[in-house]
PDB file of C-alpha atoms in Angstrom:
ATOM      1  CA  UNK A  20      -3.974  57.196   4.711  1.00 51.00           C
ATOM      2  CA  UNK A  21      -0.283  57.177   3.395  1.00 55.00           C
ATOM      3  CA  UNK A  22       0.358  54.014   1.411  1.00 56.00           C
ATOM      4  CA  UNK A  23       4.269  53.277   2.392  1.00 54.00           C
ATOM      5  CA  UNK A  24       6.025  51.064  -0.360  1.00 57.00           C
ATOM      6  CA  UNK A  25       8.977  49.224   1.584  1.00 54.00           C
ATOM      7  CA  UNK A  26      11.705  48.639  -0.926  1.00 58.00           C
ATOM      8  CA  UNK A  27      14.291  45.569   0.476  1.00 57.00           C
ATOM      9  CA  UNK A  28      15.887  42.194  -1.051  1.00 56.00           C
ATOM     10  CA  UNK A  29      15.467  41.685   2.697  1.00 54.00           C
ATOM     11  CA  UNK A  30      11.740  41.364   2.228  1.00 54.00           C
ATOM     12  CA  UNK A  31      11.096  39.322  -1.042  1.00 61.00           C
ATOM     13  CA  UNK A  32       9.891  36.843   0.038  1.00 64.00           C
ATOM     14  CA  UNK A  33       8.496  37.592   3.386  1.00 61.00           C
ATOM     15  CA  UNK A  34       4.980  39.468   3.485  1.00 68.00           C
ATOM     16  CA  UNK A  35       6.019  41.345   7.056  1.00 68.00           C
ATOM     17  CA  UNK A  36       9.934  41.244   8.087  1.00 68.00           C
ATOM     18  CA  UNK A  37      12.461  39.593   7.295  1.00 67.00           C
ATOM     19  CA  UNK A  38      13.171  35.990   9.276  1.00 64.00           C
ATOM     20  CA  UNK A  39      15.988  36.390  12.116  1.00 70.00           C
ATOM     21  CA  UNK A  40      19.021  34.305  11.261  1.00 72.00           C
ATOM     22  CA  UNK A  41      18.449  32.681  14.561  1.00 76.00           C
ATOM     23  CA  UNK A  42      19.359  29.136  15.564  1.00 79.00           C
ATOM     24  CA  UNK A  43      15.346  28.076  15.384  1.00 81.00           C
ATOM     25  CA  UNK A  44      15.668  29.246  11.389  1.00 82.00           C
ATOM     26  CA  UNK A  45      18.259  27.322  10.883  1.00 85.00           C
ATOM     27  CA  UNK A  46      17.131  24.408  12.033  1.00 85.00           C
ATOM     28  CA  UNK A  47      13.463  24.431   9.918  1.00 86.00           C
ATOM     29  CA  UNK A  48      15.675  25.492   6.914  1.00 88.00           C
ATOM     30  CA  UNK A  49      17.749  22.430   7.752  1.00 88.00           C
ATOM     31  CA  UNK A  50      14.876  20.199   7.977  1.00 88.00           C
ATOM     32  CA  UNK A  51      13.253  21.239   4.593  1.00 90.00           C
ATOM     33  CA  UNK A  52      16.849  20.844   2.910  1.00 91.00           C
ATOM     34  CA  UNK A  53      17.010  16.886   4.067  1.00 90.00           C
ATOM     35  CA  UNK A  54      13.185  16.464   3.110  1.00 91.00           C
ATOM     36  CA  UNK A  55      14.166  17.492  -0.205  1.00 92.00           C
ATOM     37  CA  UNK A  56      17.374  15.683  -0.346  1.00 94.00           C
ATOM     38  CA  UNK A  57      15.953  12.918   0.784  1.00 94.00           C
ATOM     39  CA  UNK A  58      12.377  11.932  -0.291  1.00 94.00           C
ATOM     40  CA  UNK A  59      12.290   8.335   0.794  1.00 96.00           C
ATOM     41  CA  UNK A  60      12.029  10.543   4.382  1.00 94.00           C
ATOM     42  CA  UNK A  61       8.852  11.806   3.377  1.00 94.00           C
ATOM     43  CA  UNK A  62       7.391   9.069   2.335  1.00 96.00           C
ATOM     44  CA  UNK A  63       8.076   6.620   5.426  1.00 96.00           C
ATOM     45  CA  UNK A  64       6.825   9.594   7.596  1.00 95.00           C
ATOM     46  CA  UNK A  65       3.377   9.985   4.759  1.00 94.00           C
ATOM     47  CA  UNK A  66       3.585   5.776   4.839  1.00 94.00           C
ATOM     48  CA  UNK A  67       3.187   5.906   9.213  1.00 94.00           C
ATOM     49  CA  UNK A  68       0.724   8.676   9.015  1.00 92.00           C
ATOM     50  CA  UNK A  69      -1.270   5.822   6.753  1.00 89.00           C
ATOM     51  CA  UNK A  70      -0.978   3.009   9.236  1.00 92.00           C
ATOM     52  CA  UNK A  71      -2.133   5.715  12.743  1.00 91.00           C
ATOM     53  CA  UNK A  72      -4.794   6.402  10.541  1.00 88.00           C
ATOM     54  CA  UNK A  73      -5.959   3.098   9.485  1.00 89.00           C
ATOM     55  CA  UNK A  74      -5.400   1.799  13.202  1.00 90.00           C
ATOM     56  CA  UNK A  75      -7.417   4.597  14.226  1.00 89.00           C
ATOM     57  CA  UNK A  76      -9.939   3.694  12.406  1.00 87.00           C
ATOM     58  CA  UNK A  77     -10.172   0.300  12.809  1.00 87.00           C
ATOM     59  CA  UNK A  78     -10.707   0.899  16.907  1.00 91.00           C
ATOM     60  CA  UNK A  79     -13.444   3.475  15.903  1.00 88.00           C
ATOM     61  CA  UNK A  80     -15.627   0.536  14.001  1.00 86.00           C
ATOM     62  CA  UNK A  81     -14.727  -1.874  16.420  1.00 89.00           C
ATOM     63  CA  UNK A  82     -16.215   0.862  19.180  1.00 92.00           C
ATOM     64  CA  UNK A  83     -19.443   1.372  16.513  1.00 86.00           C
ATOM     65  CA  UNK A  84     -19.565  -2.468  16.121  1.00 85.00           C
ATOM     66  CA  UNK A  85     -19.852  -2.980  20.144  1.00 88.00           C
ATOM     67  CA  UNK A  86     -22.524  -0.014  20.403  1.00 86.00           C
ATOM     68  CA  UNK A  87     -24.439  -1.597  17.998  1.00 82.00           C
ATOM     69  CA  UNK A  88     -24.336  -5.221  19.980  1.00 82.00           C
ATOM     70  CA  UNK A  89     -25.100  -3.015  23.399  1.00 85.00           C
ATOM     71  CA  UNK A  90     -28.176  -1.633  21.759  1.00 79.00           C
ATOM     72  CA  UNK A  91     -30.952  -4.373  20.720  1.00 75.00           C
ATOM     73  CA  UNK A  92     -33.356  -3.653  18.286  1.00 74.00           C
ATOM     74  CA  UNK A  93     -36.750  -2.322  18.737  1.00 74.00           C
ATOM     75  CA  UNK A  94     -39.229  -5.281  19.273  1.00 77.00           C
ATOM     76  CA  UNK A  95     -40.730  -5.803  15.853  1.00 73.00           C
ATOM     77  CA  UNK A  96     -38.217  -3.984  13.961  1.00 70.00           C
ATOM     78  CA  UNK A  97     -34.987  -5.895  11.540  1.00 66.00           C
ATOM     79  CA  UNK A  98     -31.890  -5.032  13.511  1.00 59.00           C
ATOM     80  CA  UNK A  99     -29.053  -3.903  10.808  1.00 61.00           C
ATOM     81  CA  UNK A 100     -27.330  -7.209   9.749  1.00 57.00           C
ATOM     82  CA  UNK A 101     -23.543  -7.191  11.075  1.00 58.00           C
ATOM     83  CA  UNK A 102     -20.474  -8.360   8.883  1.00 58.00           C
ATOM     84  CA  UNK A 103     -17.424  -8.532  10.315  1.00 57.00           C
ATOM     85  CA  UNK A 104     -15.189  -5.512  11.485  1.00 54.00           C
ATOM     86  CA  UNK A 105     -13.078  -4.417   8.728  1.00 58.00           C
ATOM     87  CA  UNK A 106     -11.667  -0.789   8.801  1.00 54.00           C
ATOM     88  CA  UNK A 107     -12.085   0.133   4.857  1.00 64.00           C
ATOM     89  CA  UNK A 108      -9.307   2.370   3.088  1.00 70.00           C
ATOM     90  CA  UNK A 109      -8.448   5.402   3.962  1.00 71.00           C
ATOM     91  CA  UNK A 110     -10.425   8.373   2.300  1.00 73.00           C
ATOM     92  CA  UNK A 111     -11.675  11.887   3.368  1.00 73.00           C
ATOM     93  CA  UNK A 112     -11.420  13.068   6.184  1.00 76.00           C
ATOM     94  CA  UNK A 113      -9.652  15.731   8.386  1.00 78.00           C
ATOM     95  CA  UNK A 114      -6.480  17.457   6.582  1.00 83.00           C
ATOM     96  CA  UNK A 115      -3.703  15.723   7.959  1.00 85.00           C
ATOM     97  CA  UNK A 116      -0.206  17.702   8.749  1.00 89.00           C
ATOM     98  CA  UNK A 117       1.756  17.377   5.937  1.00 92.00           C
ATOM     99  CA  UNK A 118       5.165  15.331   5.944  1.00 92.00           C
ATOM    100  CA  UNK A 119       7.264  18.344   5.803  1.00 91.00           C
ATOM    101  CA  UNK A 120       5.731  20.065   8.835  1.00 90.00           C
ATOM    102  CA  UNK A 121       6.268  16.599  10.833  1.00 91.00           C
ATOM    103  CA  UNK A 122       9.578  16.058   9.806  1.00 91.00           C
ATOM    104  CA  UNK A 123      10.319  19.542  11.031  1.00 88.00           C
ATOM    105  CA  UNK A 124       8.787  18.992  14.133  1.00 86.00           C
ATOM    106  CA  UNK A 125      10.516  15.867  15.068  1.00 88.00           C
ATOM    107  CA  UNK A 126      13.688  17.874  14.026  1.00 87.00           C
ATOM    108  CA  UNK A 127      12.820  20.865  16.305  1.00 82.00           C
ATOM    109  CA  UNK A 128      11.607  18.605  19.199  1.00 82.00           C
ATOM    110  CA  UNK A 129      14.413  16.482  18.944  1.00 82.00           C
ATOM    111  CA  UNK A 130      16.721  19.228  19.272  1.00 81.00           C
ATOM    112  CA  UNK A 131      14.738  20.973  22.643  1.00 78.00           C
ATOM    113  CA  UNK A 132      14.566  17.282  24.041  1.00 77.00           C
ATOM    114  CA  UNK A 133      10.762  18.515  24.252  1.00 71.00           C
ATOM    115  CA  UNK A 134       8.534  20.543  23.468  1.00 68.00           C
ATOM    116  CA  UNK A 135       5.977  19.658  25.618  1.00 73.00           C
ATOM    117  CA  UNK A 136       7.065  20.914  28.512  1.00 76.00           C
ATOM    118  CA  UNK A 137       7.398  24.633  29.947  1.00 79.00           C
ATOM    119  CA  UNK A 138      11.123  25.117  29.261  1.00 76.00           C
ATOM    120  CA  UNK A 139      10.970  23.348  26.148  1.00 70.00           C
ATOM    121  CA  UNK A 140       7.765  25.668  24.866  1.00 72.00           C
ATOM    122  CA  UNK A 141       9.485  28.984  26.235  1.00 76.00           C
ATOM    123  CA  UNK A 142      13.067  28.185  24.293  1.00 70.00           C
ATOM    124  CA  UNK A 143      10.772  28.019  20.948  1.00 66.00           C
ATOM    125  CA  UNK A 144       9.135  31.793  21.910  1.00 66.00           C
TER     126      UNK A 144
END
């Protein structure tokens, strides 16, 4: 096998090809540049991510809280004691997107009117 060594400013920083200066590019490099000009951004989009989650969770021990009063205990067994509902901090879980990748999307979806439907999806291929 020939080993080919590709030799272009083009492809510095690229592993394949170089991006297309297309509108699409433009756009995502856009939506970096006012992430980074703008942190406070970032952090109200990492501060909402925060509060979904801990809303999330809070419905998901209320849900465990009323499958545990739907179940009785076994006859001669201690049923687990129950304290009130209270959705502790936030800690590991699932990798969330990071702020940068949802600011982006917002920007990109914002600029398609959608991307959730079949025009909107085939202007982003």
């Amino acid at each position: 096998m020939t080993k080919t060594n590709v030799n272009s400013p083009m492809l510095d920083d690229n592993l394949f090809l170089p991006v297309p200066a297309v509108m699409l590019t433009e756009l995502v490099s856009e939506g970096t540049d006012l992430g980074q000009a703008f942190p406070e951004i970032l952090r109200s989009i990492e501060g909402d991510q925060d509060r979904l989650g801990l809303a999330k969770k809070q419905l998901r021990a209320e849900y465990a809280d009323w499958q545990l009063r739907q179940t009785p205990a076994l006859p001669g067994m201690d049923g687990e004691p129950r304290g009130p509902v209270v959705a502790s901090p936030l800690s590991g879980g699932r990798p969330r997107m990071s702020a940068e990748t949802v600011l982006t999307f917002l920007i990109v979806s914002h600029h398609f009117q959608s991307v959730y439907t079949q025009e909107g999806a085939e202007r982003l291929v």
